[in-house]
Amino acid sequence: MSDANEAHLLIVDDDERIRGLLQKFLIRNGFWVTAARDAVHARRILSGLEFDLIVLDVMMPGEDGISLTRSLRETITTPILLLTAKGETEDRIAGLEAGADDYLAKPFEPKELLLRINAILRRIPAAIDAQNGPKIITLGALRYDVSRAELARGDAPIRLTATESALMKIFTANMGEALTRGQLVEDLGRDKGQAQERAVDVQITRLRRKIEADPKQPRYLQTVRGAGYMLGSD
């Protein structure tokens, strides 16, 4: 897990003024920061560098942030924080469904952006706990290594986003126990509220697509009526 003294961020925004302000603010707060003016520029940078987190504006000329998020999720699991227009609920939900880890509505206070970035970076699973050793959970044809936060089908790894990994970490620590959406929001380090609970629902839906043979009739990541969500294994 990276901290502010090590984390390298990529800021993608077509507004030069905002891009510059964000870059200066985040550098002052201890991050390494690279900036891109649009999706094409971002792809060029990403072809040669790896980042700890991407801050991505949704509304950009050419390829928008949601389309870029969906495309990036085919090859990388780097956490993505979307900047959306205030009140555009559809953009937020579409962004989460595309694979974003969180969103922040414009206009926002720079300190709030800093809090969101640090919360996402904290959710990235830590390295192996050597004392406990490997712990494997079987989910049908899938195997989840708790200590490594790795999901695989046979020898083929299945990529999880930072938020999906965080959810798996929470569920595996509470196997067979129903967790409310409010509990999940709190454990993920997010602000309380219906909007974040809805965001958790979207992330659960995405996670089910990766671990369930039939996501519409989940066997492992179940909905417990009136109680929340629960993970069970074979």
Short mmCIF file of C-alpha atoms in Angstrom, two decimals:
data_model
loop_
_atom_site.label_atom_id
_atom_site.label_comp_id
_atom_site.label_asym_id
_atom_site.label_seq_id
_atom_site.Cartn_x
_atom_site.Cartn_y
_atom_site.Cartn_z
CA MET A 1 0.00 0.00 0.00
CA SER A 2 1.28 3.44 -0.93
CA ASP A 3 1.20 6.49 1.27
CA ALA A 4 1.23 10.16 0.31
CA ASN A 5 5.02 10.19 0.36
CA GLU A 6 5.20 7.54 -2.34
CA ALA A 7 1.92 7.49 -4.28
CA HIS A 8 2.06 8.59 -7.91
CA LEU A 9 -1.20 10.08 -9.20
CA LEU A 10 -2.38 10.70 -12.75
CA ILE A 11 -4.74 13.69 -13.14
CA VAL A 12 -6.80 13.70 -16.36
CA ASP A 13 -8.80 16.89 -17.03
CA ASP A 14 -9.21 18.98 -20.17
CA ASP A 15 -9.44 22.24 -18.15
CA GLU A 16 -5.85 23.51 -17.96
CA ARG A 17 -6.57 25.76 -14.98
CA ILE A 18 -8.16 22.99 -12.89
CA ARG A 19 -5.45 20.55 -13.95
CA GLY A 20 -2.74 22.92 -12.80
CA LEU A 21 -4.43 23.77 -9.50
CA LEU A 22 -4.98 20.10 -8.65
CA GLN A 23 -1.42 19.23 -9.57
CA LYS A 24 0.05 21.96 -7.34
CA PHE A 25 -2.28 21.16 -4.43
CA LEU A 26 -1.55 17.41 -4.50
CA ILE A 27 2.21 17.93 -4.87
CA ARG A 28 2.09 20.19 -1.79
CA ASN A 29 0.41 17.32 0.05
CA GLY A 30 3.21 14.89 -0.68
CA PHE A 31 2.14 13.10 -3.88
CA TRP A 32 3.99 12.58 -7.12
CA VAL A 33 1.64 13.94 -9.80
CA THR A 34 1.50 13.60 -13.58
CA ALA A 35 -1.18 15.41 -15.60
CA ALA A 36 -2.92 14.57 -18.88
CA ARG A 37 -5.17 16.85 -20.94
CA ASP A 38 -7.47 14.18 -22.43
CA ALA A 39 -7.99 10.42 -22.89
CA VAL A 40 -5.50 10.17 -25.77
CA HIS A 41 -2.81 11.89 -23.72
CA ALA A 42 -3.64 9.71 -20.69
CA ARG A 43 -3.34 6.49 -22.73
CA ARG A 44 0.05 7.58 -24.01
CA ILE A 45 1.28 8.22 -20.45
CA LEU A 46 -0.21 4.96 -19.14
CA SER A 47 1.54 2.97 -21.85
CA GLY A 48 4.85 3.71 -20.15
CA LEU A 49 4.07 4.39 -16.49
CA GLU A 50 2.18 2.73 -13.65
CA PHE A 51 0.23 4.83 -11.16
CA ASP A 52 -1.22 4.31 -7.69
CA LEU A 53 -4.42 6.18 -8.53
CA ILE A 54 -6.06 8.00 -11.45
CA VAL A 55 -8.21 11.13 -10.94
CA LEU A 56 -10.35 11.35 -14.05
CA ASP A 57 -12.82 14.00 -15.23
CA VAL A 58 -15.98 12.54 -16.79
CA MET A 59 -16.79 15.41 -19.17
CA MET A 60 -13.95 15.69 -21.68
CA PRO A 61 -13.90 16.32 -25.44
CA GLY A 62 -13.34 13.17 -27.46
CA GLU A 63 -13.43 10.03 -25.33
CA ASP A 64 -15.16 10.78 -22.02
CA GLY A 65 -14.08 9.60 -18.59
CA ILE A 66 -16.60 6.78 -18.31
CA SER A 67 -15.58 5.27 -21.64
CA LEU A 68 -11.91 5.57 -20.69
CA THR A 69 -12.59 3.91 -17.32
CA ARG A 70 -14.37 0.99 -18.99
CA SER A 71 -11.49 0.56 -21.44
CA LEU A 72 -8.76 0.78 -18.77
CA ARG A 73 -10.53 -1.84 -16.64
CA GLU A 74 -9.84 -4.40 -19.38
CA THR A 75 -6.12 -4.22 -18.64
CA ILE A 76 -5.38 -2.49 -15.31
CA THR A 77 -6.76 -2.42 -11.75
CA THR A 78 -5.36 0.99 -10.77
CA PRO A 79 -7.93 2.79 -8.57
CA ILE A 80 -9.94 5.42 -10.45
CA LEU A 81 -11.65 8.43 -8.85
CA LEU A 82 -14.10 10.15 -11.20
CA LEU A 83 -14.88 13.87 -11.12
CA THR A 84 -18.53 14.30 -12.12
CA ALA A 85 -20.83 17.25 -12.70
CA LYS A 86 -22.89 18.10 -9.62
CA GLY A 87 -26.27 16.40 -9.69
CA GLU A 88 -25.43 14.04 -12.57
CA THR A 89 -26.44 10.84 -10.75
CA GLU A 90 -26.47 8.88 -13.99
CA ASP A 91 -22.79 9.68 -14.59
CA ARG A 92 -21.87 8.50 -11.10
CA ILE A 93 -23.69 5.18 -11.41
CA ALA A 94 -22.42 4.64 -14.97
CA GLY A 95 -18.88 5.38 -13.77
CA LEU A 96 -19.09 2.86 -10.94
CA GLU A 97 -20.54 0.26 -13.28
CA ALA A 98 -17.65 0.92 -15.67
CA GLY A 99 -15.20 0.12 -12.87
CA ALA A 100 -14.47 3.38 -11.03
CA ASP A 101 -13.71 3.10 -7.32
CA ASP A 102 -15.36 6.33 -6.21
CA TYR A 103 -16.61 9.68 -7.49
CA LEU A 104 -16.58 13.29 -6.40
CA ALA A 105 -19.04 15.89 -7.66
CA LYS A 106 -17.78 19.24 -8.98
CA PRO A 107 -17.36 21.82 -7.58
CA PHE A 108 -15.50 20.37 -4.60
CA GLU A 109 -13.13 21.50 -1.89
CA PRO A 110 -9.53 20.38 -2.53
CA LYS A 111 -9.40 18.98 1.02
CA GLU A 112 -12.34 16.70 0.20
CA LEU A 113 -10.47 15.38 -2.85
CA LEU A 114 -7.47 14.72 -0.61
CA LEU A 115 -9.65 12.78 1.86
CA ARG A 116 -11.15 10.67 -0.94
CA ILE A 117 -7.72 9.89 -2.44
CA ASN A 118 -6.29 8.86 0.93
CA ALA A 119 -9.35 6.71 1.67
CA ILE A 120 -8.96 4.85 -1.64
CA LEU A 121 -5.24 4.32 -1.11
CA ARG A 122 -5.92 2.91 2.36
CA ARG A 123 -8.34 0.38 0.83
CA ILE A 124 -5.65 -1.16 -1.37
CA PRO A 125 -4.98 -4.57 0.22
CA ALA A 126 -1.80 -4.80 2.25
CA ALA A 127 0.93 -7.30 1.51
CA ILE A 128 0.92 -10.88 2.78
CA ASP A 129 0.65 -11.43 6.51
CA ALA A 130 3.42 -14.00 6.96
CA GLN A 131 2.30 -14.94 10.46
CA ASN A 132 -1.12 -16.14 9.39
CA GLY A 133 0.14 -17.81 6.21
CA PRO A 134 -2.00 -18.32 3.12
CA LYS A 135 -5.71 -18.80 3.56
CA ILE A 136 -7.64 -20.02 0.55
CA ILE A 137 -11.39 -19.71 0.13
CA THR A 138 -13.07 -21.82 -2.55
CA LEU A 139 -15.94 -20.26 -4.50
CA GLY A 140 -16.95 -22.97 -6.96
CA ALA A 141 -14.33 -23.00 -9.71
CA LEU A 142 -12.65 -19.94 -8.19
CA ARG A 143 -10.07 -19.67 -5.43
CA TYR A 144 -9.49 -16.56 -3.35
CA ASP A 145 -6.19 -16.18 -1.51
CA VAL A 146 -7.05 -13.97 1.46
CA SER A 147 -3.48 -13.08 2.40
CA ARG A 148 -2.57 -12.06 -1.14
CA ALA A 149 -6.00 -10.60 -2.00
CA GLU A 150 -5.89 -12.61 -5.24
CA LEU A 151 -8.80 -14.22 -7.06
CA ALA A 152 -8.15 -16.89 -9.68
CA ARG A 153 -9.83 -19.51 -11.84
CA GLY A 154 -7.25 -22.29 -11.95
CA ASP A 155 -3.99 -20.59 -12.90
CA ALA A 156 -5.75 -17.63 -14.52
CA PRO A 157 -5.93 -14.55 -12.27
CA ILE A 158 -9.10 -12.47 -12.19
CA ARG A 159 -8.42 -8.76 -11.82
CA LEU A 160 -10.12 -6.97 -8.95
CA THR A 161 -10.30 -3.20 -8.56
CA ALA A 162 -9.13 -1.65 -5.29
CA THR A 163 -12.72 -1.38 -4.06
CA GLU A 164 -13.57 -4.95 -5.11
CA SER A 165 -10.46 -6.17 -3.26
CA ALA A 166 -11.47 -4.15 -0.21
CA LEU A 167 -14.96 -5.67 -0.29
CA MET A 168 -13.52 -9.19 -0.53
CA LYS A 169 -11.24 -8.41 2.42
CA ILE A 170 -14.24 -7.24 4.46
CA PHE A 171 -16.43 -10.21 3.51
CA THR A 172 -13.73 -12.85 4.08
CA ALA A 173 -13.10 -11.42 7.55
CA ASN A 174 -16.83 -11.88 8.23
CA MET A 175 -17.59 -15.16 6.42
CA GLY A 176 -21.19 -16.29 6.83
CA GLU A 177 -22.19 -13.03 8.49
CA ALA A 178 -24.61 -10.57 6.92
CA LEU A 179 -23.22 -7.04 6.61
CA THR A 180 -25.51 -4.07 6.08
CA ARG A 181 -24.81 -1.55 3.34
CA GLY A 182 -24.17 1.00 6.09
CA GLN A 183 -21.51 -1.25 7.62
CA LEU A 184 -19.86 -1.75 4.24
CA VAL A 185 -19.83 2.00 3.56
CA GLU A 186 -18.20 2.59 6.96
CA ASP A 187 -15.64 -0.21 6.50
CA LEU A 188 -14.73 1.19 3.08
CA GLY A 189 -13.97 4.52 4.73
CA ARG A 190 -16.63 6.43 2.84
CA ASP A 191 -19.03 9.15 3.92
CA LYS A 192 -22.35 7.85 5.20
CA GLY A 193 -25.49 8.38 3.12
CA GLN A 194 -27.85 6.81 0.62
CA ALA A 195 -25.69 7.81 -2.35
CA GLN A 196 -22.73 5.81 -1.01
CA GLU A 197 -25.00 2.87 -0.13
CA ARG A 198 -26.22 2.88 -3.73
CA ALA A 199 -22.58 2.97 -4.84
CA VAL A 200 -21.90 -0.13 -2.72
CA ASP A 201 -24.82 -1.89 -4.46
CA VAL A 202 -23.19 -1.18 -7.82
CA GLN A 203 -19.82 -2.51 -6.63
CA ILE A 204 -21.50 -5.67 -5.29
CA THR A 205 -23.11 -6.19 -8.70
CA ARG A 206 -19.70 -5.87 -10.39
CA LEU A 207 -18.08 -8.25 -7.90
CA ARG A 208 -20.82 -10.84 -8.46
CA ARG A 209 -20.07 -10.81 -12.18
CA LYS A 210 -16.55 -11.94 -11.33
CA ILE A 211 -17.27 -14.61 -8.71
CA GLU A 212 -20.70 -16.01 -9.59
CA ALA A 213 -21.58 -18.45 -12.38
CA ASP A 214 -25.00 -16.74 -12.52
CA PRO A 215 -24.75 -13.22 -11.03
CA LYS A 216 -28.57 -12.88 -11.05
CA GLN A 217 -28.87 -15.94 -8.80
CA PRO A 218 -25.80 -15.59 -6.58
CA ARG A 219 -24.63 -18.64 -4.69
CA TYR A 220 -21.73 -17.12 -2.76
CA LEU A 221 -22.26 -13.37 -2.42
CA GLN A 222 -25.86 -13.46 -1.28
CA THR A 223 -28.41 -10.81 -0.42
CA VAL A 224 -29.91 -11.49 3.01
CA ARG A 225 -33.35 -9.91 3.09
CA GLY A 226 -33.53 -7.13 5.65
CA ALA A 227 -29.93 -7.70 6.75
CA GLY A 228 -27.55 -6.89 3.88
CA TYR A 229 -24.95 -8.95 2.01
CA MET A 230 -23.15 -12.13 3.06
CA LEU A 231 -20.28 -14.14 1.59
CA GLY A 232 -20.29 -17.93 1.92
CA SER A 233 -17.93 -20.54 0.47
CA ASP A 234 -18.08 -24.21 -0.56
#
